[in-house]
Coordinates of C-alpha atoms in Angstrom, one line a residue:
M1450 CA 0.2 -0.1 0.1
T1451 CA 1.4 3.2 -0.8
D1452 CA 1.6 6.5 1.2
V1453 CA -1.9 7.9 -0.4
E1454 CA -3.5 4.6 -0.7
D1455 CA -3.0 5.1 3.5
R1456 CA -3.9 8.6 3.7
A1457 CA -7.2 8.2 1.7
T1458 CA -7.9 5.0 3.7
A1459 CA -6.8 6.5 7.4
G1460 CA -9.3 9.9 6.3
F1461 CA -11.7 7.1 4.9
R1462 CA -12.0 5.9 9.0
S1463 CA -11.3 9.4 10.7
A1464 CA -14.4 10.8 9.0
Y1465 CA -17.0 8.0 9.0
G1466 CA -15.6 5.2 11.3
Q1467 CA -15.9 2.3 9.2
E1468 CA -14.0 0.6 6.4
P1469 CA -13.7 1.5 3.2
A1470 CA -15.7 -0.5 0.9
G1471 CA -12.6 0.0 -1.2
R1472 CA -10.4 2.1 -2.8
W1473 CA -9.7 3.7 -6.4
A1474 CA -7.0 5.7 -8.2
A1475 CA -6.8 8.2 -11.1
P1476 CA -3.4 9.9 -11.9
G1477 CA -2.5 13.1 -12.8
R1478 CA -1.2 13.2 -17.0
A1479 CA 1.7 14.8 -18.3
N1480 CA 1.5 15.7 -22.0
L1481 CA 4.5 15.2 -23.6
I1482 CA 3.0 17.1 -26.9
G1483 CA 0.0 19.1 -28.0
E1484 CA -1.1 22.4 -26.4
H1485 CA -4.1 23.7 -26.8
T1486 CA -5.0 21.4 -29.5
D1487 CA -7.6 19.4 -27.8
Y1488 CA -9.9 21.9 -27.8
N1489 CA -9.5 22.5 -31.6
D1490 CA -10.1 18.8 -33.1
G1491 CA -6.3 17.9 -32.7
F1492 CA -4.0 15.8 -31.9
V1493 CA -2.5 15.1 -28.9
L1494 CA -0.1 12.8 -26.8
P1495 CA -0.1 12.6 -23.1
F1496 CA 0.9 10.6 -20.4
A1497 CA -0.3 9.3 -16.9
L1498 CA 2.2 9.7 -13.9
S1499 CA 2.8 7.4 -11.5
L1500 CA 1.3 10.6 -9.1
R1501 CA -2.7 9.6 -8.4
T1502 CA -5.5 10.7 -6.1
V1503 CA -6.9 8.0 -4.7
V1504 CA -10.6 7.8 -3.3
A1505 CA -11.6 5.2 -0.7
A1506 CA -15.0 5.2 -0.8
A1507 CA -18.4 3.1 0.3
P1508 CA -22.0 3.3 -0.5
Q1509 CA -24.6 5.0 1.6
D1510 CA -28.5 5.0 1.7
G1511 CA -30.7 7.9 -0.6
E1512 CA -29.7 9.7 -2.8
R1513 CA -26.9 11.9 -0.7
W1514 CA -22.9 12.3 -1.0
T1515 CA -20.9 12.6 2.0
V1516 CA -17.1 13.8 0.7
W1517 CA -13.6 14.4 2.8
S1518 CA -10.9 16.0 1.5
E1519 CA -7.1 15.2 2.9
T1520 CA -6.0 18.5 1.0
T1521 CA -8.8 20.9 3.1
E1522 CA -9.5 18.7 6.0
A1523 CA -13.0 19.7 5.6
Q1524 CA -16.1 17.4 5.1
I1525 CA -19.0 18.4 2.8
E1526 CA -22.5 17.0 1.7
F1527 CA -25.0 17.2 -0.8
A1528 CA -28.0 15.6 -2.2
A1529 CA -30.0 15.3 -5.3
A1530 CA -31.3 18.4 -5.5
D1531 CA -28.2 20.0 -4.9
V1532 CA -26.2 18.3 -7.6
D1533 CA -29.0 18.8 -10.3
E1534 CA -28.5 22.6 -10.1
P1535 CA -25.0 23.2 -10.8
G1536 CA -23.6 26.2 -8.9
R1537 CA -25.5 24.5 -5.5
V1538 CA -21.8 23.2 -5.0
T1539 CA -18.7 25.1 -5.4
G1540 CA -14.8 25.2 -4.5
W1541 CA -13.5 21.5 -4.9
G1542 CA -16.7 19.8 -4.0
A1543 CA -18.1 20.8 -7.5
Y1544 CA -15.7 18.5 -9.2
V1545 CA -17.4 15.7 -7.0
A1546 CA -20.8 17.0 -7.4
G1547 CA -20.2 17.2 -11.2
V1548 CA -19.4 14.1 -11.9
V1549 CA -22.8 13.2 -10.0
W1550 CA -24.6 15.2 -11.9
A1551 CA -23.0 14.3 -15.5
L1552 CA -24.0 10.5 -14.7
R1553 CA -27.5 10.9 -13.6
E1554 CA -27.8 13.7 -16.9
A1555 CA -26.8 10.6 -19.0
G1556 CA -29.5 8.6 -16.7
H1557 CA -27.2 6.3 -14.7
A1558 CA -28.3 5.5 -11.5
V1559 CA -25.7 7.2 -9.2
P1560 CA -25.6 5.3 -5.9
G1561 CA -25.0 7.5 -2.9
A1562 CA -22.0 7.4 -0.7
R1563 CA -19.2 8.3 1.8
L1564 CA -15.9 9.0 0.0
A1565 CA -12.3 10.2 1.4
I1566 CA -10.1 11.8 -1.6
A1567 CA -6.1 12.1 -0.9
T1568 CA -3.7 12.6 -3.8
D1569 CA -0.1 13.1 -4.5
V1570 CA -1.0 15.2 -7.8
P1571 CA 0.6 19.0 -6.9
L1572 CA -2.8 21.1 -7.0
G1573 CA -2.5 24.2 -9.6
S1574 CA 0.7 22.6 -11.5
G1575 CA -0.5 21.7 -15.1
L1576 CA -0.6 18.0 -14.3
S1577 CA -4.2 17.9 -14.7
S1578 CA -5.2 17.3 -10.7
S1579 CA -9.0 18.3 -11.5
A1580 CA -9.1 15.5 -14.4
A1581 CA -7.7 13.1 -11.4
L1582 CA -9.8 13.9 -9.1
E1583 CA -12.9 13.6 -11.5
A1584 CA -11.3 10.1 -12.9
A1585 CA -11.0 8.6 -9.3
V1586 CA -14.7 9.6 -8.2
L1587 CA -15.9 8.8 -12.3
T1588 CA -14.6 5.0 -11.8
A1589 CA -15.7 4.6 -7.5
L1590 CA -19.2 5.4 -8.3
V1591 CA -19.4 3.2 -11.7
D1592 CA -17.6 0.7 -9.6
L1593 CA -20.2 1.2 -6.5
G1594 CA -23.2 1.6 -8.9
G1595 CA -22.3 -1.3 -11.3
L1596 CA -23.0 1.3 -14.2
D1597 CA -22.8 0.3 -17.5
L1598 CA -20.2 2.8 -18.8
P1599 CA -17.6 1.6 -20.4
A1600 CA -14.4 3.1 -20.2
D1601 CA -13.6 4.7 -23.8
R1602 CA -17.0 6.5 -23.2
Q1603 CA -16.1 7.7 -19.6
P1604 CA -14.0 10.4 -20.7
R1605 CA -16.2 12.4 -22.2
L1606 CA -19.2 12.2 -19.3
A1607 CA -15.9 13.2 -16.9
Q1608 CA -15.5 16.4 -19.6
R1609 CA -18.8 17.3 -19.3
A1610 CA -18.2 17.3 -15.6
E1611 CA -15.9 19.9 -15.7
N1612 CA -17.2 22.2 -18.0
A1613 CA -20.9 22.5 -17.7
Y1614 CA -21.0 22.5 -13.6
V1615 CA -17.4 23.5 -12.9
G1616 CA -17.6 25.6 -15.6
A1617 CA -13.7 25.5 -17.0
P1618 CA -13.8 25.2 -20.7
T1619 CA -11.2 22.3 -21.4
G1620 CA -10.8 20.2 -24.0
I1621 CA -11.1 16.2 -23.6
M1622 CA -7.5 15.4 -23.8
D1623 CA -6.8 15.4 -19.1
Q1624 CA -9.9 13.2 -18.7
S1625 CA -8.6 10.8 -21.6
A1626 CA -5.0 10.6 -20.3
A1627 CA -6.1 10.0 -16.8
I1628 CA -8.6 7.5 -17.7
R1629 CA -7.2 5.6 -20.6
C1630 CA -3.6 5.5 -20.3
R1631 CA -1.4 2.3 -20.2
E1632 CA 1.8 1.9 -18.4
G1633 CA 5.4 2.4 -20.2
H1634 CA 3.1 4.3 -23.6
A1635 CA 2.0 7.8 -24.2
L1636 CA -1.6 8.2 -25.4
F1637 CA -2.0 9.5 -29.3
L1638 CA -5.1 11.0 -29.2
D1639 CA -7.3 12.4 -32.0
C1640 CA -9.6 14.5 -30.1
R1641 CA -12.2 15.0 -33.2
T1642 CA -12.6 11.0 -33.4
E1643 CA -11.7 10.0 -29.7
E1644 CA -9.9 7.4 -31.3
V1645 CA -6.6 6.3 -29.0
E1646 CA -3.3 4.6 -30.2
H1647 CA -0.9 3.4 -27.3
I1648 CA 2.5 4.5 -28.2
P1649 CA 5.5 3.2 -26.9
F1650 CA 7.0 5.3 -24.5
D1651 CA 10.0 3.5 -22.8
L1652 CA 12.3 5.8 -21.4
D1653 CA 14.6 3.2 -19.4
A1654 CA 14.9 1.2 -22.5
A1655 CA 16.7 4.4 -24.3
G1656 CA 18.4 5.7 -21.2
L1657 CA 16.1 9.0 -21.2
A1658 CA 14.0 10.2 -18.6
I1659 CA 11.4 13.0 -18.5
L1660 CA 12.7 15.5 -15.3
V1661 CA 9.7 17.5 -14.6
I1662 CA 10.0 21.4 -13.4
D1663 CA 7.3 22.7 -11.0
S1664 CA 7.9 26.1 -11.5
R1665 CA 5.9 27.1 -8.2
A1666 CA 4.4 29.7 -10.7
P1667 CA 0.6 29.4 -10.0
H1668 CA -1.3 27.3 -12.7
R1669 CA -4.4 29.7 -13.0
H1670 CA -6.5 26.9 -15.5
A1671 CA -9.9 28.3 -15.1
D1672 CA -9.1 31.8 -15.7
G1673 CA -10.0 34.8 -18.8
E1674 CA -6.8 33.9 -20.8
Y1675 CA -7.7 29.8 -21.6
A1676 CA -10.8 30.9 -22.1
S1677 CA -10.0 34.1 -24.6
R1678 CA -7.8 31.7 -26.7
R1679 CA -10.5 29.2 -27.0
K1680 CA -12.6 31.9 -28.2
S1681 CA -9.7 33.3 -30.3
C1682 CA -9.2 29.9 -32.1
E1683 CA -12.9 29.1 -32.6
E1684 CA -13.7 32.6 -34.6
A1685 CA -10.7 32.0 -36.7
A1686 CA -11.9 28.8 -37.7
A1687 CA -15.2 30.3 -38.9
V1688 CA -13.4 32.7 -40.9
L1689 CA -11.3 30.0 -42.3
G1690 CA -14.5 28.8 -43.5
V1691 CA -14.0 25.2 -41.1
P1692 CA -15.2 23.3 -38.4
A1693 CA -12.1 23.1 -36.6
L1694 CA -8.4 24.7 -36.9
R1695 CA -7.5 20.9 -36.8
D1696 CA -9.0 20.9 -40.8
V1697 CA -5.7 23.5 -41.7
A1698 CA -3.0 21.9 -42.8
V1699 CA 0.7 23.3 -42.5
A1700 CA 1.1 23.5 -46.0
D1701 CA -2.4 25.3 -46.2
L1702 CA -0.9 28.4 -43.8
D1703 CA 0.4 30.4 -46.1
A1704 CA -2.9 31.1 -47.9
A1705 CA -4.8 30.7 -44.9
L1706 CA -3.0 33.6 -42.3
P1707 CA -4.1 36.8 -45.1
K1708 CA -7.2 35.7 -44.7
L1709 CA -7.3 36.5 -40.7
P1710 CA -8.3 40.1 -39.6
D1711 CA -5.2 40.9 -37.5
D1712 CA -1.7 39.7 -36.4
E1713 CA -2.8 38.0 -33.2
T1714 CA -4.8 35.2 -34.5
R1715 CA -2.8 34.7 -37.2
R1716 CA -0.2 33.4 -33.7
R1717 CA -2.9 31.9 -32.9
V1718 CA -3.5 29.9 -35.6
R1719 CA 0.3 29.5 -36.8
H1720 CA 0.5 27.6 -32.8
V1721 CA -2.3 25.3 -33.5
V1722 CA -1.6 24.2 -37.1
T1723 CA 2.3 23.5 -36.8
E1724 CA 1.7 21.9 -33.2
N1725 CA -0.7 19.2 -34.6
Q1726 CA 1.6 18.6 -37.0
R1727 CA 4.6 18.3 -34.2
V1728 CA 2.2 16.2 -32.4
L1729 CA 2.3 13.6 -35.3
D1730 CA 6.1 13.9 -35.9
T1731 CA 6.4 12.9 -32.2
V1732 CA 4.3 9.8 -32.8
A1733 CA 6.1 9.0 -35.6
L1734 CA 9.2 8.9 -34.1
L1735 CA 8.2 7.1 -31.1
R1736 CA 7.0 4.6 -33.7
A1737 CA 10.0 3.7 -35.1
G1738 CA 11.9 3.3 -31.5
R1739 CA 13.8 6.7 -31.9
A1740 CA 12.9 8.6 -29.3
P1741 CA 16.0 10.7 -28.4
E1742 CA 15.1 12.7 -31.4
I1743 CA 12.3 14.3 -29.9
G1744 CA 13.8 16.5 -28.6
P1745 CA 13.8 19.3 -31.1
L1746 CA 10.3 18.7 -31.9
L1747 CA 9.8 19.8 -27.6
T1748 CA 11.8 23.0 -27.8
A1749 CA 9.6 23.6 -30.8
S1750 CA 6.1 23.6 -29.6
H1751 CA 7.9 26.3 -26.4
A1752 CA 9.1 28.6 -28.5
S1753 CA 5.5 28.2 -30.5
M1754 CA 3.7 28.3 -27.0
R1755 CA 5.8 31.4 -25.7
D1756 CA 5.7 33.4 -29.2
D1757 CA 2.8 32.5 -31.3
F1758 CA 0.6 31.7 -28.2
E1759 CA 1.9 33.6 -25.6
I1760 CA 1.2 31.6 -22.4
T1761 CA 4.7 31.1 -20.7
V1762 CA 5.5 33.1 -17.6
P1763 CA 9.2 33.7 -17.0
E1764 CA 9.9 31.2 -14.3
I1765 CA 8.8 28.9 -16.8
D1766 CA 10.7 30.1 -19.8
T1767 CA 14.1 30.5 -17.7
A1768 CA 13.2 26.2 -16.8
V1769 CA 13.0 26.0 -20.5
E1770 CA 16.3 27.4 -21.6
A1771 CA 18.5 26.6 -18.1
A1772 CA 17.2 22.9 -18.9
L1773 CA 18.3 23.2 -22.9
T1774 CA 21.8 25.1 -21.4
A1775 CA 22.8 22.1 -19.3
G1776 CA 22.2 19.3 -22.1
A1777 CA 18.6 18.2 -22.3
L1778 CA 17.6 17.2 -25.6
G1779 CA 14.7 19.1 -25.3
A1780 CA 12.0 21.4 -23.2
R1781 CA 8.9 22.1 -23.2
M1782 CA 5.7 24.0 -21.2
T1783 CA 3.1 21.6 -20.5
G1784 CA -0.5 22.2 -19.4
G1785 CA -2.1 25.7 -20.0
G1786 CA 0.0 27.7 -19.6
F1787 CA 0.6 30.6 -17.2
G1788 CA 2.5 28.7 -14.7
G1789 CA 2.6 25.1 -14.3
C1790 CA 5.6 22.4 -15.2
V1791 CA 8.2 22.1 -17.7
L1792 CA 9.5 18.5 -19.0
A1793 CA 13.0 18.1 -20.1
L1794 CA 13.8 15.1 -21.9
V1795 CA 17.2 14.2 -21.0
E1796 CA 19.6 11.2 -20.6
A1797 CA 18.7 9.5 -17.1
A1798 CA 22.3 9.9 -16.1
S1799 CA 22.6 13.8 -16.0
A1800 CA 18.9 14.3 -14.8
D1801 CA 20.1 15.8 -11.4
R1802 CA 22.5 17.9 -13.3
V1803 CA 20.3 19.4 -15.6
A1804 CA 17.4 20.0 -12.1
G1805 CA 20.6 21.5 -10.4
A1806 CA 21.1 23.9 -13.2
V1807 CA 17.3 24.8 -13.6
A1808 CA 17.8 25.7 -9.5
D1809 CA 21.0 28.0 -10.2
A1810 CA 19.1 29.7 -12.9
Y1811 CA 16.2 30.1 -10.7
A1812 CA 18.4 31.4 -7.9
R1813 CA 19.8 34.2 -10.0
H1814 CA 16.8 35.2 -11.0
G1815 CA 15.2 35.7 -7.5
F1816 CA 12.3 33.3 -8.3
T1817 CA 11.2 30.8 -5.7
E1818 CA 12.8 27.6 -5.7
P1819 CA 11.3 24.9 -8.3
A1820 CA 10.5 21.8 -7.5
T1821 CA 11.6 18.4 -9.6
F1822 CA 11.1 14.9 -10.3
T1823 CA 11.2 12.1 -12.8
I1824 CA 8.6 10.5 -14.2
L1825 CA 7.5 7.4 -15.8
P1826 CA 4.7 6.8 -18.5
A1827 CA 2.2 5.2 -15.7
T1828 CA -1.4 3.4 -15.6
G1829 CA -4.9 5.4 -16.0
A1830 CA -7.6 5.2 -13.6
T1831 CA -8.0 1.7 -11.6
R1832 CA -10.2 0.1 -8.7
L1833 CA -6.8 -0.5 -6.2
D1834 CA -9.3 -3.5 -3.6

């Protein structure tokens, strides 16, 4: 039993004075490449982290849900009437209530339950702690209620919880990664068709590692900047007469960009179109067993997010530059932007040296010291026992 599993179980016992009926876990995710392409019907390549959110749960009578959170050390309770009116449950509880709401809206008889939640996924870091929470709660409720909801249908429902109930306009990537990823693989997801392919991503065999650098710059995922980028992309697609920017190929850019109304919109479109191509190129290299060669694509992705999509911050750019100078094969911000984490592809033996170089660069700039750790691709949502 891992520490986070212990904490969820202990929290359940303390909150409810009984043993849980079971425990369920869902991971955070890192997006290897493909940023802000998901809501443009494009391509993404996330993988699951070993950092997880664990839900210990047991049924309770009636249409009532009681939830204890380790993070806040608070307990909330809501009933069907609260759930069925979005906005009645707020704060962190809205993510749990949103899952119940989405299940009920889809016609499922959601069992009443007591839940206790513990997590190792850093909050506000761009590693999708919200999707990990939604997926862990969803997996628990599906099991407890014996609901007929196959895994390939679960990400869309969890996304609806976050979009329509919580009010965060995220795409389908985060929930897909939290639910559908496999150990040792990246998840190549077509966000239009929701078709997936599990791409081998065996870092150990290649002598590589992914170094995660938590910038300590708070990641504000549901703020107006994310929504404005999404709106800009949707308006550009309408001007270009395509269903989504996914339908603009790199070869079409020279003809498409002059049709757009201003330079800012042109830069937004250029990022999405070129980022989709970078995802496809990365997948091709990984299929061919050429993982070390994806580094320049990661770095080009970062430059595009910095210059064209304008979603990076000084701490993030400093981390990328320092990692590359110290010998990283490639580095990029991961997540929605305006804070969060950097992924650096490094030779495994050099991970500590690169992490030290980033810390030194932060100290020179007067930034809060970053947190760094290495990760391997892990599995998606699962029942633990």
